[in-house]
JSON list of C-alpha atoms in Angstrom, two decimals:
[
{"chain": "M", "resi": 1, "resn": "ASP", "atom": "CA", "xyz": [-26.22, -8.94, 24.65]},
{"chain": "M", "resi": 2, "resn": "THR", "atom": "CA", "xyz": [-26.30, -7.58, 21.13]},
{"chain": "M", "resi": 3, "resn": "ALA", "atom": "CA", "xyz": [-23.70, -9.32, 18.97]},
{"chain": "M", "resi": 4, "resn": "VAL", "atom": "CA", "xyz": [-23.34, -6.70, 16.24]},
{"chain": "M", "resi": 5, "resn": "SER", "atom": "CA", "xyz": [-24.60, -3.21, 16.97]},
{"chain": "M", "resi": 6, "resn": "GLN", "atom": "CA", "xyz": [-24.85, -0.15, 14.80]},
{"chain": "M", "resi": 7, "resn": "THR", "atom": "CA", "xyz": [-25.49, 3.48, 15.65]},
{"chain": "M", "resi": 8, "resn": "PRO", "atom": "CA", "xyz": [-27.50, 5.35, 14.77]},
{"chain": "M", "resi": 9, "resn": "LYS", "atom": "CA", "xyz": [-30.44, 3.25, 13.63]},
{"chain": "M", "resi": 10, "resn": "TYR", "atom": "CA", "xyz": [-31.89, 6.15, 11.66]},
{"chain": "M", "resi": 11, "resn": "LEU", "atom": "CA", "xyz": [-30.04, 9.10, 10.19]},
{"chain": "M", "resi": 12, "resn": "VAL", "atom": "CA", "xyz": [-31.69, 11.96, 8.31]},
{"chain": "M", "resi": 13, "resn": "THR", "atom": "CA", "xyz": [-29.41, 14.63, 6.98]},
{"chain": "M", "resi": 14, "resn": "GLN", "atom": "CA", "xyz": [-29.07, 17.18, 4.22]},
{"chain": "M", "resi": 15, "resn": "MET", "atom": "CA", "xyz": [-27.04, 16.97, 1.03]},
{"chain": "M", "resi": 16, "resn": "GLY", "atom": "CA", "xyz": [-23.46, 18.08, 1.45]},
{"chain": "M", "resi": 17, "resn": "ASN", "atom": "CA", "xyz": [-23.18, 17.11, 5.11]},
{"chain": "M", "resi": 18, "resn": "ASP", "atom": "CA", "xyz": [-20.59, 14.71, 6.54]},
{"chain": "M", "resi": 19, "resn": "LYS", "atom": "CA", "xyz": [-21.83, 11.86, 8.73]},
{"chain": "M", "resi": 20, "resn": "SER", "atom": "CA", "xyz": [-20.55, 8.70, 10.41]},
{"chain": "M", "resi": 21, "resn": "ILE", "atom": "CA", "xyz": [-22.12, 5.35, 11.17]},
{"chain": "M", "resi": 22, "resn": "LYS", "atom": "CA", "xyz": [-20.58, 3.21, 13.90]},
{"chain": "M", "resi": 23, "resn": "CYS", "atom": "CA", "xyz": [-20.42, -0.56, 14.12]},
{"chain": "M", "resi": 24, "resn": "GLU", "atom": "CA", "xyz": [-19.27, -2.70, 17.02]},
{"chain": "M", "resi": 25, "resn": "GLN", "atom": "CA", "xyz": [-19.21, -6.45, 17.50]},
{"chain": "M", "resi": 26, "resn": "ASN", "atom": "CA", "xyz": [-18.64, -8.28, 20.76]},
{"chain": "M", "resi": 27, "resn": "LEU", "atom": "CA", "xyz": [-18.16, -11.71, 19.21]},
{"chain": "M", "resi": 28, "resn": "GLY", "atom": "CA", "xyz": [-14.39, -11.65, 19.02]},
{"chain": "M", "resi": 29, "resn": "HIS", "atom": "CA", "xyz": [-14.57, -11.84, 15.22]},
{"chain": "M", "resi": 30, "resn": "ASP", "atom": "CA", "xyz": [-11.61, -10.62, 13.18]},
{"chain": "M", "resi": 31, "resn": "THR", "atom": "CA", "xyz": [-13.40, -9.73, 9.93]},
{"chain": "M", "resi": 32, "resn": "MET", "atom": "CA", "xyz": [-16.00, -7.00, 9.50]},
{"chain": "M", "resi": 33, "resn": "TYR", "atom": "CA", "xyz": [-17.99, -5.73, 6.52]},
{"chain": "M", "resi": 34, "resn": "TRP", "atom": "CA", "xyz": [-20.11, -2.85, 5.35]},
{"chain": "M", "resi": 35, "resn": "TYR", "atom": "CA", "xyz": [-22.99, -3.55, 2.96]},
{"chain": "M", "resi": 36, "resn": "LYS", "atom": "CA", "xyz": [-25.38, -1.17, 1.24]},
{"chain": "M", "resi": 37, "resn": "GLN", "atom": "CA", "xyz": [-29.00, -2.10, 0.57]},
{"chain": "M", "resi": 38, "resn": "ASP", "atom": "CA", "xyz": [-30.56, 0.16, -2.03]},
{"chain": "M", "resi": 39, "resn": "SER", "atom": "CA", "xyz": [-34.19, 1.13, -2.53]},
{"chain": "M", "resi": 40, "resn": "LYS", "atom": "CA", "xyz": [-34.78, -2.05, -4.54]},
{"chain": "M", "resi": 41, "resn": "LYS", "atom": "CA", "xyz": [-33.59, -4.04, -1.53]},
{"chain": "M", "resi": 42, "resn": "PHE", "atom": "CA", "xyz": [-30.50, -5.25, -3.37]},
{"chain": "M", "resi": 43, "resn": "LEU", "atom": "CA", "xyz": [-27.54, -5.85, -1.05]},
{"chain": "M", "resi": 44, "resn": "LYS", "atom": "CA", "xyz": [-24.01, -5.08, -2.17]},
{"chain": "M", "resi": 45, "resn": "ILE", "atom": "CA", "xyz": [-20.69, -5.31, -0.36]},
{"chain": "M", "resi": 46, "resn": "MET", "atom": "CA", "xyz": [-18.80, -2.06, 0.12]},
{"chain": "M", "resi": 47, "resn": "PHE", "atom": "CA", "xyz": [-15.80, -2.83, 2.31]},
{"chain": "M", "resi": 48, "resn": "SER", "atom": "CA", "xyz": [-14.24, -5.64, 4.26]},
{"chain": "M", "resi": 49, "resn": "TYR", "atom": "CA", "xyz": [-11.65, -5.41, 7.02]},
{"chain": "M", "resi": 50, "resn": "ASN", "atom": "CA", "xyz": [-9.65, -8.26, 8.49]},
{"chain": "M", "resi": 51, "resn": "ASN", "atom": "CA", "xyz": [-7.68, -7.56, 11.65]},
{"chain": "M", "resi": 52, "resn": "LYS", "atom": "CA", "xyz": [-8.01, -3.82, 11.04]},
{"chain": "M", "resi": 53, "resn": "GLU", "atom": "CA", "xyz": [-6.70, -4.10, 7.48]},
{"chain": "M", "resi": 54, "resn": "LEU", "atom": "CA", "xyz": [-8.76, -3.30, 4.39]},
{"chain": "M", "resi": 55, "resn": "ILE", "atom": "CA", "xyz": [-9.12, -6.42, 2.23]},
{"chain": "M", "resi": 56, "resn": "ILE", "atom": "CA", "xyz": [-12.10, -5.60, 0.01]},
{"chain": "M", "resi": 57, "resn": "ASN", "atom": "CA", "xyz": [-12.87, -2.20, -1.41]},
{"chain": "M", "resi": 58, "resn": "GLU", "atom": "CA", "xyz": [-15.58, -2.39, -4.03]},
{"chain": "M", "resi": 59, "resn": "THR", "atom": "CA", "xyz": [-16.26, 0.42, -6.47]},
{"chain": "M", "resi": 60, "resn": "VAL", "atom": "CA", "xyz": [-17.44, 2.91, -3.91]},
{"chain": "M", "resi": 61, "resn": "PRO", "atom": "CA", "xyz": [-17.00, 6.70, -4.19]},
{"chain": "M", "resi": 62, "resn": "ASN", "atom": "CA", "xyz": [-14.02, 7.91, -2.20]},
{"chain": "M", "resi": 63, "resn": "ARG", "atom": "CA", "xyz": [-16.45, 10.04, -0.20]},
{"chain": "M", "resi": 64, "resn": "PHE", "atom": "CA", "xyz": [-16.93, 6.82, 1.78]},
{"chain": "M", "resi": 65, "resn": "SER", "atom": "CA", "xyz": [-14.08, 6.09, 4.15]},
{"chain": "M", "resi": 66, "resn": "PRO", "atom": "CA", "xyz": [-14.12, 3.13, 6.53]},
{"chain": "M", "resi": 67, "resn": "LYS", "atom": "CA", "xyz": [-12.09, 3.29, 9.71]},
{"chain": "M", "resi": 68, "resn": "SER", "atom": "CA", "xyz": [-11.23, 0.34, 11.93]},
{"chain": "M", "resi": 69, "resn": "PRO", "atom": "CA", "xyz": [-9.69, 1.51, 15.20]},
{"chain": "M", "resi": 70, "resn": "ASP", "atom": "CA", "xyz": [-9.60, -2.05, 16.51]},
{"chain": "M", "resi": 71, "resn": "LYS", "atom": "CA", "xyz": [-10.89, -5.51, 15.56]},
{"chain": "M", "resi": 72, "resn": "ALA", "atom": "CA", "xyz": [-14.23, -4.92, 17.29]},
{"chain": "M", "resi": 73, "resn": "HIS", "atom": "CA", "xyz": [-15.11, -1.71, 15.48]},
{"chain": "M", "resi": 74, "resn": "LEU", "atom": "CA", "xyz": [-15.61, -0.69, 11.86]},
{"chain": "M", "resi": 75, "resn": "ASN", "atom": "CA", "xyz": [-16.98, 2.79, 11.34]},
{"chain": "M", "resi": 76, "resn": "LEU", "atom": "CA", "xyz": [-18.15, 4.31, 8.08]},
{"chain": "M", "resi": 77, "resn": "HIS", "atom": "CA", "xyz": [-17.60, 7.99, 7.42]},
{"chain": "M", "resi": 78, "resn": "ILE", "atom": "CA", "xyz": [-19.35, 9.64, 4.50]},
{"chain": "M", "resi": 79, "resn": "ASN", "atom": "CA", "xyz": [-18.35, 13.06, 3.19]},
{"chain": "M", "resi": 80, "resn": "SER", "atom": "CA", "xyz": [-20.44, 15.41, 1.08]},
{"chain": "M", "resi": 81, "resn": "LEU", "atom": "CA", "xyz": [-23.56, 13.29, 1.24]},
{"chain": "M", "resi": 82, "resn": "GLU", "atom": "CA", "xyz": [-25.63, 12.95, -1.93]},
{"chain": "M", "resi": 83, "resn": "LEU", "atom": "CA", "xyz": [-29.25, 11.97, -2.52]},
{"chain": "M", "resi": 84, "resn": "GLY", "atom": "CA", "xyz": [-28.13, 8.65, -3.99]},
{"chain": "M", "resi": 85, "resn": "ASP", "atom": "CA", "xyz": [-26.46, 7.71, -0.73]},
{"chain": "M", "resi": 86, "resn": "SER", "atom": "CA", "xyz": [-29.90, 7.17, 0.79]},
{"chain": "M", "resi": 87, "resn": "ALA", "atom": "CA", "xyz": [-30.04, 3.47, 1.65]},
{"chain": "M", "resi": 88, "resn": "VAL", "atom": "CA", "xyz": [-29.84, 1.04, 4.52]},
{"chain": "M", "resi": 89, "resn": "TYR", "atom": "CA", "xyz": [-26.28, 0.27, 5.54]},
{"chain": "M", "resi": 90, "resn": "PHE", "atom": "CA", "xyz": [-25.54, -3.05, 7.24]},
{"chain": "M", "resi": 91, "resn": "CYS", "atom": "CA", "xyz": [-22.47, -3.98, 9.17]},
{"chain": "M", "resi": 92, "resn": "ALA", "atom": "CA", "xyz": [-21.55, -7.65, 9.57]},
{"chain": "M", "resi": 93, "resn": "SER", "atom": "CA", "xyz": [-18.80, -9.70, 11.12]},
{"chain": "M", "resi": 94, "resn": "THR", "atom": "CA", "xyz": [-17.38, -13.18, 10.91]},
{"chain": "M", "resi": 95, "resn": "THR", "atom": "CA", "xyz": [-14.34, -15.25, 11.68]},
{"chain": "M", "resi": 96, "resn": "GLN", "atom": "CA", "xyz": [-12.85, -18.49, 10.44]},
{"chain": "M", "resi": 97, "resn": "GLY", "atom": "CA", "xyz": [-15.04, -21.35, 11.62]},
{"chain": "M", "resi": 98, "resn": "ALA", "atom": "CA", "xyz": [-18.09, -19.16, 12.27]},
{"chain": "M", "resi": 99, "resn": "VAL", "atom": "CA", "xyz": [-21.38, -20.22, 10.74]},
{"chain": "M", "resi": 100, "resn": "GLY", "atom": "CA", "xyz": [-21.97, -17.41, 8.30]},
{"chain": "M", "resi": 101, "resn": "GLN", "atom": "CA", "xyz": [-21.86, -13.71, 8.95]},
{"chain": "M", "resi": 102, "resn": "TYR", "atom": "CA", "xyz": [-23.56, -11.93, 11.79]},
{"chain": "M", "resi": 103, "resn": "PHE", "atom": "CA", "xyz": [-25.42, -8.84, 10.68]},
{"chain": "M", "resi": 104, "resn": "GLY", "atom": "CA", "xyz": [-26.12, -5.65, 12.58]},
{"chain": "M", "resi": 105, "resn": "PRO", "atom": "CA", "xyz": [-29.65, -4.21, 12.60]},
{"chain": "M", "resi": 106, "resn": "GLY", "atom": "CA", "xyz": [-28.90, -1.72, 9.85]},
{"chain": "M", "resi": 107, "resn": "THR", "atom": "CA", "xyz": [-28.76, 2.07, 9.67]},
{"chain": "M", "resi": 108, "resn": "ARG", "atom": "CA", "xyz": [-31.37, 3.75, 7.50]},
{"chain": "M", "resi": 109, "resn": "LEU", "atom": "CA", "xyz": [-29.75, 6.84, 5.97]},
{"chain": "M", "resi": 110, "resn": "THR", "atom": "CA", "xyz": [-31.99, 9.42, 4.33]},
{"chain": "M", "resi": 111, "resn": "VAL", "atom": "CA", "xyz": [-30.39, 12.32, 2.51]},
{"chain": "M", "resi": 112, "resn": "THR", "atom": "CA", "xyz": [-32.70, 15.24, 1.77]},
{"chain": "K", "resi": 1, "resn": "LYS", "atom": "CA", "xyz": [-17.69, -11.54, -11.11]},
{"chain": "K", "resi": 2, "resn": "ASN", "atom": "CA", "xyz": [-20.26, -14.02, -9.94]},
{"chain": "K", "resi": 3, "resn": "GLU", "atom": "CA", "xyz": [-23.85, -13.73, -11.11]},
{"chain": "K", "resi": 4, "resn": "VAL", "atom": "CA", "xyz": [-26.40, -14.96, -8.57]},
{"chain": "K", "resi": 5, "resn": "GLU", "atom": "CA", "xyz": [-29.94, -15.71, -9.71]},
{"chain": "K", "resi": 6, "resn": "GLN", "atom": "CA", "xyz": [-32.79, -16.56, -7.38]},
{"chain": "K", "resi": 7, "resn": "SER", "atom": "CA", "xyz": [-36.19, -17.94, -8.21]},
{"chain": "K", "resi": 8, "resn": "PRO", "atom": "CA", "xyz": [-38.96, -17.27, -7.73]},
{"chain": "K", "resi": 9, "resn": "GLN", "atom": "CA", "xyz": [-38.78, -13.55, -7.04]},
{"chain": "K", "resi": 10, "resn": "ASN", "atom": "CA", "xyz": [-42.14, -13.62, -5.27]},
{"chain": "K", "resi": 11, "resn": "LEU", "atom": "CA", "xyz": [-43.94, -16.56, -3.70]},
{"chain": "K", "resi": 12, "resn": "THR", "atom": "CA", "xyz": [-47.27, -16.68, -1.92]},
{"chain": "K", "resi": 13, "resn": "ALA", "atom": "CA", "xyz": [-48.33, -19.96, -0.33]},
{"chain": "K", "resi": 14, "resn": "GLN", "atom": "CA", "xyz": [-50.77, -21.32, 2.20]},
{"chain": "K", "resi": 15, "resn": "GLU", "atom": "CA", "xyz": [-49.79, -22.26, 5.71]},
{"chain": "K", "resi": 16, "resn": "GLY", "atom": "CA", "xyz": [-48.49, -25.81, 5.86]},
{"chain": "K", "resi": 17, "resn": "GLU", "atom": "CA", "xyz": [-47.17, -25.93, 2.30]},
{"chain": "K", "resi": 18, "resn": "PHE", "atom": "CA", "xyz": [-43.66, -27.12, 1.43]},
{"chain": "K", "resi": 19, "resn": "ILE", "atom": "CA", "xyz": [-41.64, -24.21, 0.10]},
{"chain": "K", "resi": 20, "resn": "THR", "atom": "CA", "xyz": [-38.63, -24.31, -2.22]},
{"chain": "K", "resi": 21, "resn": "ILE", "atom": "CA", "xyz": [-36.47, -21.34, -3.16]},
{"chain": "K", "resi": 22, "resn": "ASN", "atom": "CA", "xyz": [-33.72, -21.81, -5.71]},
{"chain": "K", "resi": 23, "resn": "CYS", "atom": "CA", "xyz": [-30.37, -20.11, -6.21]},
{"chain": "K", "resi": 24, "resn": "SER", "atom": "CA", "xyz": [-27.95, -20.48, -9.11]},
{"chain": "K", "resi": 25, "resn": "TYR", "atom": "CA", "xyz": [-24.54, -18.91, -9.51]},
{"chain": "K", "resi": 26, "resn": "SER", "atom": "CA", "xyz": [-22.15, -18.63, -12.40]},
{"chain": "K", "resi": 27, "resn": "VAL", "atom": "CA", "xyz": [-18.66, -19.06, -10.94]},
{"chain": "K", "resi": 28, "resn": "GLY", "atom": "CA", "xyz": [-17.28, -21.66, -8.55]},
{"chain": "K", "resi": 29, "resn": "ILE", "atom": "CA", "xyz": [-17.40, -20.61, -4.92]},
{"chain": "K", "resi": 30, "resn": "SER", "atom": "CA", "xyz": [-16.07, -21.62, -1.52]},
{"chain": "K", "resi": 31, "resn": "ALA", "atom": "CA", "xyz": [-19.32, -21.11, 0.37]},
{"chain": "K", "resi": 32, "resn": "LEU", "atom": "CA", "xyz": [-22.95, -20.10, -0.07]},
{"chain": "K", "resi": 33, "resn": "HIS", "atom": "CA", "xyz": [-25.12, -18.30, 2.47]},
{"chain": "K", "resi": 34, "resn": "TRP", "atom": "CA", "xyz": [-28.85, -18.20, 2.94]},
{"chain": "K", "resi": 35, "resn": "LEU", "atom": "CA", "xyz": [-30.07, -15.08, 4.72]},
{"chain": "K", "resi": 36, "resn": "GLN", "atom": "CA", "xyz": [-33.48, -14.07, 5.99]},
{"chain": "K", "resi": 37, "resn": "GLN", "atom": "CA", "xyz": [-34.64, -10.49, 6.12]},
{"chain": "K", "resi": 38, "resn": "HIS", "atom": "CA", "xyz": [-37.83, -9.79, 8.06]},
{"chain": "K", "resi": 39, "resn": "PRO", "atom": "CA", "xyz": [-40.22, -6.93, 7.27]},
{"chain": "K", "resi": 40, "resn": "GLY", "atom": "CA", "xyz": [-38.59, -4.93, 10.06]},
{"chain": "K", "resi": 41, "resn": "GLY", "atom": "CA", "xyz": [-35.36, -5.02, 8.05]},
{"chain": "K", "resi": 42, "resn": "GLY", "atom": "CA", "xyz": [-33.07, -7.11, 10.25]},
{"chain": "K", "resi": 43, "resn": "ILE", "atom": "CA", "xyz": [-30.94, -9.75, 8.51]},
{"chain": "K", "resi": 44, "resn": "VAL", "atom": "CA", "xyz": [-30.32, -13.17, 9.98]},
{"chain": "K", "resi": 45, "resn": "SER", "atom": "CA", "xyz": [-27.87, -15.68, 8.61]},
{"chain": "K", "resi": 46, "resn": "LEU", "atom": "CA", "xyz": [-29.69, -19.03, 8.25]},
{"chain": "K", "resi": 47, "resn": "PHE", "atom": "CA", "xyz": [-27.07, -21.30, 6.74]},
{"chain": "K", "resi": 48, "resn": "MET", "atom": "CA", "xyz": [-23.58, -21.34, 5.35]},
{"chain": "K", "resi": 49, "resn": "LEU", "atom": "CA", "xyz": [-22.93, -24.27, 3.01]},
{"chain": "K", "resi": 50, "resn": "SER", "atom": "CA", "xyz": [-19.96, -25.51, 1.08]},
{"chain": "K", "resi": 51, "resn": "SER", "atom": "CA", "xyz": [-21.30, -28.96, 0.25]},
{"chain": "K", "resi": 52, "resn": "GLY", "atom": "CA", "xyz": [-24.19, -31.33, 0.84]},
{"chain": "K", "resi": 53, "resn": "LYS", "atom": "CA", "xyz": [-27.13, -30.49, 3.04]},
{"chain": "K", "resi": 54, "resn": "LYS", "atom": "CA", "xyz": [-27.89, -28.75, 6.32]},
{"chain": "K", "resi": 55, "resn": "LYS", "atom": "CA", "xyz": [-31.03, -28.78, 8.45]},
{"chain": "K", "resi": 56, "resn": "HIS", "atom": "CA", "xyz": [-32.17, -26.43, 11.16]},
{"chain": "K", "resi": 57, "resn": "GLY", "atom": "CA", "xyz": [-35.67, -26.97, 12.49]},
{"chain": "K", "resi": 58, "resn": "ARG", "atom": "CA", "xyz": [-38.08, -26.74, 9.55]},
{"chain": "K", "resi": 59, "resn": "LEU", "atom": "CA", "xyz": [-35.43, -25.28, 7.26]},
{"chain": "K", "resi": 60, "resn": "ILE", "atom": "CA", "xyz": [-33.27, -27.38, 4.96]},
{"chain": "K", "resi": 61, "resn": "ALA", "atom": "CA", "xyz": [-30.56, -26.08, 2.64]},
{"chain": "K", "resi": 62, "resn": "THR", "atom": "CA", "xyz": [-28.84, -28.09, -0.06]},
{"chain": "K", "resi": 63, "resn": "ILE", "atom": "CA", "xyz": [-26.06, -27.29, -2.46]},
{"chain": "K", "resi": 64, "resn": "ASN", "atom": "CA", "xyz": [-24.81, -28.99, -5.62]},
{"chain": "K", "resi": 65, "resn": "ILE", "atom": "CA", "xyz": [-21.33, -27.65, -6.31]},
{"chain": "K", "resi": 66, "resn": "GLN", "atom": "CA", "xyz": [-21.07, -29.28, -9.76]},
{"chain": "K", "resi": 67, "resn": "GLU", "atom": "CA", "xyz": [-24.35, -27.76, -10.93]},
{"chain": "K", "resi": 68, "resn": "LYS", "atom": "CA", "xyz": [-23.70, -24.43, -9.13]},
{"chain": "K", "resi": 69, "resn": "HIS", "atom": "CA", "xyz": [-27.11, -24.57, -7.54]},
{"chain": "K", "resi": 70, "resn": "SER", "atom": "CA", "xyz": [-28.57, -24.39, -4.07]},
{"chain": "K", "resi": 71, "resn": "SER", "atom": "CA", "xyz": [-32.09, -24.75, -2.70]},
{"chain": "K", "resi": 72, "resn": "LEU", "atom": "CA", "xyz": [-33.71, -23.61, 0.52]},
{"chain": "K", "resi": 73, "resn": "HIS", "atom": "CA", "xyz": [-36.70, -25.64, 1.67]},
{"chain": "K", "resi": 74, "resn": "ILE", "atom": "CA", "xyz": [-39.21, -24.81, 4.36]},
{"chain": "K", "resi": 75, "resn": "THR", "atom": "CA", "xyz": [-41.40, -27.64, 5.63]},
{"chain": "K", "resi": 76, "resn": "ALA", "atom": "CA", "xyz": [-44.81, -27.05, 7.25]},
{"chain": "K", "resi": 77, "resn": "SER", "atom": "CA", "xyz": [-44.62, -23.34, 6.42]},
{"chain": "K", "resi": 78, "resn": "HIS", "atom": "CA", "xyz": [-46.06, -20.83, 8.85]},
{"chain": "K", "resi": 79, "resn": "PRO", "atom": "CA", "xyz": [-47.04, -17.15, 8.51]},
{"chain": "K", "resi": 80, "resn": "ARG", "atom": "CA", "xyz": [-44.03, -16.21, 10.64]},
{"chain": "K", "resi": 81, "resn": "ASP", "atom": "CA", "xyz": [-41.82, -17.57, 7.84]},
{"chain": "K", "resi": 82, "resn": "SER", "atom": "CA", "xyz": [-42.95, -14.61, 5.72]},
{"chain": "K", "resi": 83, "resn": "ALA", "atom": "CA", "xyz": [-39.79, -12.71, 4.88]},
{"chain": "K", "resi": 84, "resn": "VAL", "atom": "CA", "xyz": [-37.30, -12.06, 2.11]},
{"chain": "K", "resi": 85, "resn": "TYR", "atom": "CA", "xyz": [-34.83, -14.91, 1.63]},
{"chain": "K", "resi": 86, "resn": "ILE", "atom": "CA", "xyz": [-31.51, -13.96, 0.12]},
{"chain": "K", "resi": 87, "resn": "CYS", "atom": "CA", "xyz": [-28.87, -16.21, -1.37]},
{"chain": "K", "resi": 88, "resn": "ALA", "atom": "CA", "xyz": [-25.29, -14.96, -1.25]},
{"chain": "K", "resi": 89, "resn": "VAL", "atom": "CA", "xyz": [-22.11, -16.57, -2.54]},
{"chain": "K", "resi": 90, "resn": "TRP", "atom": "CA", "xyz": [-18.67, -16.13, -1.11]},
{"chain": "K", "resi": 91, "resn": "GLY", "atom": "CA", "xyz": [-16.06, -15.60, -3.80]},
{"chain": "K", "resi": 92, "resn": "GLY", "atom": "CA", "xyz": [-13.02, -14.93, -1.64]},
{"chain": "K", "resi": 93, "resn": "ALA", "atom": "CA", "xyz": [-11.51, -11.59, -2.63]},
{"chain": "K", "resi": 94, "resn": "ASP", "atom": "CA", "xyz": [-14.84, -10.41, -4.08]},
{"chain": "K", "resi": 95, "resn": "GLY", "atom": "CA", "xyz": [-16.61, -10.95, -0.77]},
{"chain": "K", "resi": 96, "resn": "LEU", "atom": "CA", "xyz": [-20.27, -11.84, -0.78]},
{"chain": "K", "resi": 97, "resn": "THR", "atom": "CA", "xyz": [-22.33, -11.44, -3.95]},
{"chain": "K", "resi": 98, "resn": "PHE", "atom": "CA", "xyz": [-26.04, -11.35, -3.25]},
{"chain": "K", "resi": 99, "resn": "GLY", "atom": "CA", "xyz": [-29.06, -12.53, -5.18]},
{"chain": "K", "resi": 100, "resn": "LYS", "atom": "CA", "xyz": [-32.01, -10.16, -5.42]},
{"chain": "K", "resi": 101, "resn": "GLY", "atom": "CA", "xyz": [-34.00, -12.08, -2.87]},
{"chain": "K", "resi": 102, "resn": "THR", "atom": "CA", "xyz": [-37.25, -14.05, -2.84]},
{"chain": "K", "resi": 103, "resn": "HIS", "atom": "CA", "xyz": [-40.20, -12.36, -1.20]},
{"chain": "K", "resi": 104, "resn": "LEU", "atom": "CA", "xyz": [-42.17, -15.11, 0.58]},
{"chain": "K", "resi": 105, "resn": "ILE", "atom": "CA", "xyz": [-45.66, -14.63, 1.99]},
{"chain": "K", "resi": 106, "resn": "ILE", "atom": "CA", "xyz": [-47.33, -17.45, 3.90]},
{"chain": "K", "resi": 107, "resn": "GLN", "atom": "CA", "xyz": [-51.05, -16.94, 4.30]},
{"chain": "K", "resi": 108, "resn": "PRO", "atom": "CA", "xyz": [-52.95, -18.45, 7.25]}
]
């Protein structure tokens, strides 16, 4: 069974569109994250949720809105997509006592 | 904000060689992660350290909290170890801060 899953794996869309990326974990973890990996492969945290509450919100445009309907899900909605949003987005989860964070497979977003 | 520096940025070695990747950070932390990203893009968490040393198979990770430094070692390296290795430090409210990664190639 996949521990952390993301959908879709690939997303190609045009500038100005609104899109969502979904993340689900079946590990029973209570903390989930969204990371962005840019074209230079540099990873940076975007958001963190603990028990459905936002605890980290880095300097990210407000076009990005995370939504956590329950502890197992953290979705990322992006409005008015821009070319610079093209990147790979990783979801991850963890809990106290876990050995590190468990990463999803990533969603490659291409904005044309 | 923590600054995380990794060295080397690129490393090519022959199969069987002992590999060392270094990570330094600027501000005290509660934990340090070593991650592995394969050419296909997936990220795997290798270790989480807050002190001392951990070993998993041919991989060894050490951390020196006083010197703000960690190393990842690979013994008897193999071509399947070829990947990008990323150091990340956990700073509490700042979440994880990542190094830029070390691109490792092990040639047969």
